[in-house]
Tab-separated table of C-alpha atoms in Angstrom:
chain	number	residue	atom	x	y	z
A	6	MET	CA	34.268	7.965	32.788
A	7	SER	CA	36.137	5.543	30.573
A	8	GLN	CA	35.821	5.655	26.807
A	9	VAL	CA	36.223	2.989	24.158
A	10	PHE	CA	36.537	3.759	20.449
A	11	LEU	CA	35.465	1.219	17.844
A	12	LEU	CA	35.397	1.266	14.060
A	13	ALA	CA	31.870	0.578	12.878
A	14	TRP	CA	33.043	-1.847	10.205
A	15	LEU	CA	33.931	-4.223	13.024
A	16	ILE	CA	30.244	-4.449	13.886
A	17	LEU	CA	28.419	-6.554	11.326
A	18	GLY	CA	24.941	-6.250	12.761
A	19	SER	CA	22.842	-6.168	15.846
A	20	GLY	CA	22.278	-8.905	18.393
A	21	TYR	CA	18.905	-10.577	18.415
A	22	GLY	CA	17.573	-12.888	21.076
A	23	THR	CA	15.969	-16.203	20.257
A	24	THR	CA	15.124	-19.307	22.220
A	25	ASN	CA	16.573	-22.201	20.247
A	26	GLY	CA	17.870	-25.708	20.818
A	27	GLU	CA	16.510	-29.217	20.731
A	28	GLY	CA	15.025	-29.082	24.216
A	29	GLY	CA	13.184	-26.357	26.039
A	30	ASP	CA	11.011	-25.371	28.947
A	31	ASN	CA	7.253	-25.198	28.790
A	32	GLY	CA	6.295	-22.000	26.988
A	33	ASN	CA	9.638	-21.418	25.264
A	34	VAL	CA	9.240	-20.064	21.735
A	35	ARG	CA	11.483	-19.948	18.695
A	36	LEU	CA	11.563	-19.043	15.009
A	37	VAL	CA	12.975	-21.694	12.684
A	38	ASP	CA	13.770	-22.032	8.971
A	39	GLY	CA	14.036	-18.276	8.464
A	40	ASP	CA	16.640	-16.533	6.314
A	41	ILE	CA	17.171	-13.886	9.010
A	42	PRO	CA	17.058	-14.254	12.823
A	43	GLN	CA	13.834	-12.302	13.375
A	44	LYS	CA	11.771	-14.191	10.798
A	45	GLY	CA	10.690	-17.812	10.553
A	46	GLN	CA	8.197	-20.487	11.432
A	47	ALA	CA	6.828	-19.939	14.942
A	48	GLU	CA	7.147	-22.868	17.315
A	49	VAL	CA	6.211	-23.306	20.982
A	50	TYR	CA	7.623	-25.862	23.401
A	51	VAL	CA	4.777	-27.682	25.136
A	52	SER	CA	5.765	-29.913	28.054
A	53	THR	CA	5.372	-33.684	27.516
A	54	ILE	CA	5.081	-33.079	23.748
A	55	GLY	CA	8.025	-30.954	22.597
A	56	TRP	CA	8.314	-28.259	19.924
A	57	LEU	CA	5.081	-27.666	18.011
A	58	PRO	CA	4.453	-25.330	15.057
A	59	VAL	CA	1.889	-22.585	15.551
A	60	CYS	CA	-1.009	-22.737	13.127
A	61	GLY	CA	-1.339	-19.593	11.005
A	62	ASP	CA	-5.099	-19.789	10.681
A	63	GLU	CA	-7.615	-16.961	11.026
A	64	THR	CA	-6.932	-16.531	14.764
A	65	TRP	CA	-3.244	-15.710	14.175
A	66	GLU	CA	-3.041	-11.918	13.909
A	67	ARG	CA	-0.852	-9.063	15.126
A	68	ALA	CA	-1.624	-9.471	18.850
A	69	GLU	CA	-0.483	-13.090	18.779
A	70	ALA	CA	2.655	-12.250	16.761
A	71	ASP	CA	3.453	-9.348	19.092
A	72	VAL	CA	3.345	-11.610	22.159
A	73	LEU	CA	5.628	-14.184	20.534
A	74	CYS	CA	8.122	-11.574	19.296
A	75	ARG	CA	8.269	-9.852	22.692
A	76	GLU	CA	8.901	-13.228	24.317
A	77	LEU	CA	11.910	-13.561	22.003
A	78	GLY	CA	13.248	-10.171	23.103
A	79	TYR	CA	12.027	-8.025	20.194
A	80	PRO	CA	9.770	-4.974	20.621
A	81	GLY	CA	6.963	-6.683	18.722
A	82	ALA	CA	6.080	-7.911	15.245
A	83	MET	CA	6.713	-6.028	12.036
A	84	ILE	CA	4.547	-8.348	9.936
A	85	PRO	CA	2.390	-11.044	11.611
A	86	ASN	CA	2.642	-13.621	8.836
A	87	VAL	CA	5.221	-13.643	6.033
A	88	ASN	CA	4.528	-16.286	3.375
A	89	PRO	CA	2.884	-18.894	5.669
A	90	ALA	CA	4.472	-22.285	5.104
A	91	SER	CA	2.323	-25.236	4.089
A	92	SER	CA	2.827	-28.403	6.075
A	93	ASN	CA	1.389	-31.653	4.827
A	94	ARG	CA	3.016	-33.911	7.412
A	95	THR	CA	0.536	-36.617	8.373
A	96	GLY	CA	-0.281	-36.553	12.066
A	97	GLN	CA	1.482	-33.230	12.688
A	98	GLN	CA	0.402	-31.705	15.991
A	99	TRP	CA	-0.201	-27.948	16.074
A	100	VAL	CA	-0.699	-25.172	18.572
A	101	ASN	CA	-3.875	-23.804	17.029
A	102	ASN	CA	-6.898	-21.624	17.749
A	103	LEU	CA	-4.398	-19.346	19.482
A	104	PHE	CA	-5.895	-16.084	20.734
A	105	CYS	CA	-4.097	-13.313	22.649
A	106	ASP	CA	-5.262	-9.865	23.676
A	107	GLY	CA	-1.698	-8.552	23.271
A	108	SER	CA	-0.906	-7.978	26.935
A	109	GLU	CA	0.374	-11.491	27.701
A	110	SER	CA	4.015	-12.121	28.622
A	111	SER	CA	3.997	-15.642	27.159
A	112	ILE	CA	2.236	-17.385	24.292
A	113	LEU	CA	1.014	-20.001	26.768
A	114	ASP	CA	-0.823	-17.265	28.689
A	115	CYS	CA	-3.090	-16.996	25.634
A	116	THR	CA	-5.941	-19.371	24.912
A	117	TYR	CA	-5.063	-22.242	22.558
A	118	ASN	CA	-5.394	-25.949	22.003
A	119	VAL	CA	-3.157	-28.696	20.653
A	120	SER	CA	-4.471	-30.961	17.919
A	121	THR	CA	-3.552	-32.521	14.592
A	122	SER	CA	-5.905	-30.157	12.797
A	123	CYS	CA	-4.886	-26.784	11.363
A	124	HIS	CA	-7.628	-25.044	9.407
A	125	VAL	CA	-5.409	-23.887	6.542
A	126	ASN	CA	-2.593	-26.358	7.274
A	127	LYS	CA	-0.062	-23.531	7.380
A	128	ALA	CA	2.462	-22.596	10.040
A	129	ALA	CA	2.589	-19.000	11.275
A	130	ARG	CA	5.737	-17.194	10.085
A	131	PRO	CA	6.024	-13.763	11.740
A	132	ARG	CA	8.710	-11.185	11.062
A	133	CYS	CA	9.672	-9.520	14.331
A	134	ASN	CA	10.687	-5.877	14.344
A	135	TYR	CA	14.156	-4.446	14.892
A	136	ASN	CA	15.307	-3.805	18.444
A	137	GLU	CA	15.368	-0.021	17.936
A	138	PHE	CA	11.797	0.176	16.627
A	139	LEU	CA	9.935	2.805	18.649
A	140	GLY	CA	6.435	1.651	17.792
A	141	PHE	CA	3.314	2.221	15.688
A	142	TYR	CA	1.626	5.509	16.551
A	143	ASN	CA	-1.584	7.250	15.588
A	144	ASP	CA	-1.003	10.136	13.207
A	145	ASN	CA	-2.886	13.096	11.753
A	146	THR	CA	-2.333	13.752	8.055
A	147	MET	CA	-3.049	17.471	8.525
A	148	ASP	CA	-0.910	17.811	11.669
A	149	PRO	CA	1.688	14.983	11.609
A	150	VAL	CA	3.318	13.814	14.835
A	151	LEU	CA	6.670	14.155	12.985
A	152	PRO	CA	6.184	17.598	11.414
A	153	ASP	CA	9.679	18.802	10.501
A	154	LEU	CA	10.120	17.220	7.052
A	155	GLU	CA	7.978	15.187	4.676
A	156	GLU	CA	9.170	13.274	1.612
A	157	THR	CA	7.157	11.133	-0.796
A	158	ASN	CA	8.355	7.953	-2.494
A	159	LEU	CA	5.560	6.236	-4.413
A	160	HIS	CA	7.446	3.252	-5.817
A	161	ASN	CA	10.584	2.558	-3.771
A	162	MET	CA	9.786	3.376	-0.138
A	163	THR	CA	11.792	1.365	2.390
A	164	ILE	CA	12.762	1.815	6.016
A	165	GLN	CA	16.380	2.474	5.054
A	166	TRP	CA	15.388	5.077	2.425
A	167	CYS	CA	13.380	7.044	4.970
A	168	LEU	CA	16.112	6.737	7.614
A	169	ASN	CA	18.652	8.116	5.155
A	170	GLN	CA	16.392	11.027	4.156
A	171	CYS	CA	15.809	12.086	7.759
A	172	ARG	CA	19.385	11.465	8.857
A	173	SER	CA	20.740	13.629	6.008
A	174	GLN	CA	18.691	16.525	7.421
A	175	HIS	CA	20.006	15.889	10.950
A	176	MET	CA	16.642	14.709	12.247
A	177	THR	CA	16.261	12.382	15.242
A	178	TYR	CA	13.221	10.362	14.185
A	179	ALA	CA	12.012	8.795	10.939
A	180	GLY	CA	8.420	7.721	10.439
A	181	LEU	CA	6.837	5.745	7.611
A	182	ARG	CA	3.198	6.156	6.637
A	183	ARG	CA	2.589	4.338	3.350
A	184	GLU	CA	4.373	6.404	0.650
A	185	LYS	CA	5.221	9.195	3.102
A	186	CYS	CA	8.498	9.578	5.005
A	187	LEU	CA	8.114	11.902	7.986
A	188	CYS	CA	10.983	13.324	10.037
A	189	GLY	CA	11.137	14.849	13.494
A	190	LYS	CA	13.704	16.631	15.632
A	191	THR	CA	14.749	15.878	19.193
A	192	GLY	CA	12.011	16.809	21.668
A	193	ILE	CA	9.079	16.046	19.374
A	194	ASP	CA	6.206	14.293	21.151
A	195	TYR	CA	5.555	11.628	18.537
A	196	GLY	CA	3.287	9.777	20.964
A	197	ARG	CA	0.863	12.650	21.555
A	198	LEU	CA	-1.982	10.880	19.746
A	199	GLY	CA	-1.343	7.537	21.429
A	200	GLN	CA	-0.876	4.081	19.950
A	201	PRO	CA	-3.468	1.958	18.126
A	202	THR	CA	-4.978	-0.738	20.300
A	203	ARG	CA	-4.967	-3.427	17.606
A	204	LEU	CA	-3.448	-3.298	14.118
A	205	LYS	CA	-4.951	-5.320	11.303
A	206	SER	CA	-4.259	-3.687	7.919
A	207	LEU	CA	-0.536	-3.095	7.538
A	208	ALA	CA	0.787	-0.903	4.739
A	209	LEU	CA	3.640	-2.828	3.129
A	210	CYS	CA	6.497	-0.723	1.778
A	211	SER	CA	6.444	-0.209	-2.002
A	212	GLY	CA	10.191	-0.876	-2.205
A	213	ASP	CA	10.201	-3.998	0.010
A	214	ASN	CA	7.005	-5.923	0.726
A	215	LEU	CA	8.676	-7.592	3.722
A	216	GLN	CA	8.793	-4.219	5.501
A	217	ALA	CA	5.851	-2.384	7.056
A	218	CYS	CA	5.376	1.303	6.244
A	219	GLY	CA	2.806	2.029	8.914
A	220	ALA	CA	-0.804	0.874	8.761
A	221	GLY	CA	-3.629	2.434	6.826
A	222	ARG	CA	-3.279	6.168	6.292
A	223	LYS	CA	-3.284	7.319	9.898
A	224	ILE	CA	-0.715	5.092	11.612
A	225	VAL	CA	3.013	5.757	11.358
A	226	ALA	CA	5.902	3.377	12.124
A	227	ILE	CA	8.702	5.270	13.894
A	228	TYR	CA	12.440	4.541	14.125
A	229	PRO	CA	15.407	6.507	15.492
A	230	THR	CA	17.709	7.772	12.733
A	231	SER	CA	20.668	6.405	14.714
A	232	MET	CA	19.721	2.968	13.363
A	233	GLY	CA	22.059	2.373	10.431
A	234	ALA	CA	24.065	5.558	11.004
A	235	CYS	CA	27.779	5.711	10.211
A	236	GLY	CA	29.136	6.539	13.657
A	237	GLY	CA	27.677	8.121	16.769
A	238	GLN	CA	27.464	7.879	20.544
A	239	ILE	CA	26.432	5.033	22.843
A	240	VAL	CA	26.295	5.460	26.624
A	241	ASN	CA	26.424	2.319	28.822
A	242	SER	CA	24.522	0.043	26.430
A	243	GLY	CA	23.047	-0.028	22.959
A	244	THR	CA	23.031	-1.640	19.536
A	245	LEU	CA	25.318	-0.855	16.614
A	246	TYR	CA	24.020	-1.571	13.128
A	247	SER	CA	26.026	-1.701	9.925
A	248	PRO	CA	25.845	1.596	7.965
A	249	GLY	CA	22.681	1.837	5.878
A	250	PHE	CA	20.868	-0.891	7.840
A	251	PRO	CA	18.436	-2.481	7.092
A	252	GLY	CA	19.691	-1.966	3.545
A	253	ARG	CA	22.893	-3.380	2.114
A	254	TYR	CA	26.217	-2.374	3.619
A	255	ALA	CA	27.884	0.086	1.243
A	256	GLY	CA	31.427	-1.034	2.126
A	257	ASP	CA	34.666	0.949	2.378
A	258	LEU	CA	33.187	3.329	4.959
A	259	ASP	CA	35.166	4.792	7.840
A	260	CYS	CA	32.751	5.082	10.795
A	261	THR	CA	33.668	5.819	14.415
A	262	TRP	CA	31.487	5.157	17.443
A	263	ASN	CA	32.189	6.700	20.833
A	264	ILE	CA	31.093	4.160	23.459
A	265	THR	CA	31.078	5.411	27.045
A	266	THR	CA	30.866	3.095	30.064
A	267	ARG	CA	30.801	3.646	33.800
A	268	ILE	CA	34.127	3.655	35.629
A	269	GLY	CA	35.171	0.128	36.555
A	270	GLU	CA	32.799	-1.596	34.171
A	271	ILE	CA	34.016	-3.907	31.416
A	272	GLY	CA	32.576	-3.379	27.962
A	273	ARG	CA	31.266	-6.428	26.120
A	274	ALA	CA	30.171	-6.733	22.511
A	275	SER	CA	28.523	-9.510	20.544
A	276	CYS	CA	28.319	-9.496	16.765
A	277	ARG	CA	25.915	-11.090	14.342
A	278	GLU	CA	25.863	-11.411	10.613
A	279	ARG	CA	24.094	-8.487	8.948
A	280	VAL	CA	20.414	-9.232	8.399
């Protein structure tokens, strides 16, 4: 086994996949005009027409956002529609009346039509989730799927706050359920109650309304505490985030990651600006 040692301050963020560019193939998708890579106006490339915005009308929900985000290489959507953008361009063509059941591999596998009419004249602007997101899972308030530690934060709950709480207690998993931060050790079966088939009512975090802290009172959003850690282990492949991610980088930290690759393989790293 060969080993490579890196200082974490050399890694500014994680790599995110998007389909961008002026041209495209039929069915390509992209997010544009966003302040971070995983958020922006959703557009689909339709052959013979070009890039078209997706209408954020009443048919645009989590299933549709999940399909688009997965097509971009993310595990799904964090929030289906963040501040939908009005578009008053005369004659603008839209991908509208889009409906997915959530199992599709491409937006164009869903039902849709192309027209110059968008019911609310707003483009869909999803926020895709982080690569390390483990998923939304059903929970039981009396017997939580992450039972080892519970903290409450009524006014300033964020993903990074919960990650820090669980990480400080040497837990492996952090889960957010509204104002509750739940932590679990290695070996916990956090999926024992299954996953919800279709999410509609997200619980936005009290400390950052662009983050989702589960859904309702019985669905928890789960992340590994390695996300945003200062140092750790990566074997063969993985993502390094700046310390404290998705919060602000504290600076002046000395973090060491032990990255192990197979003998004869060449390690490659790509860096992105912290998001």
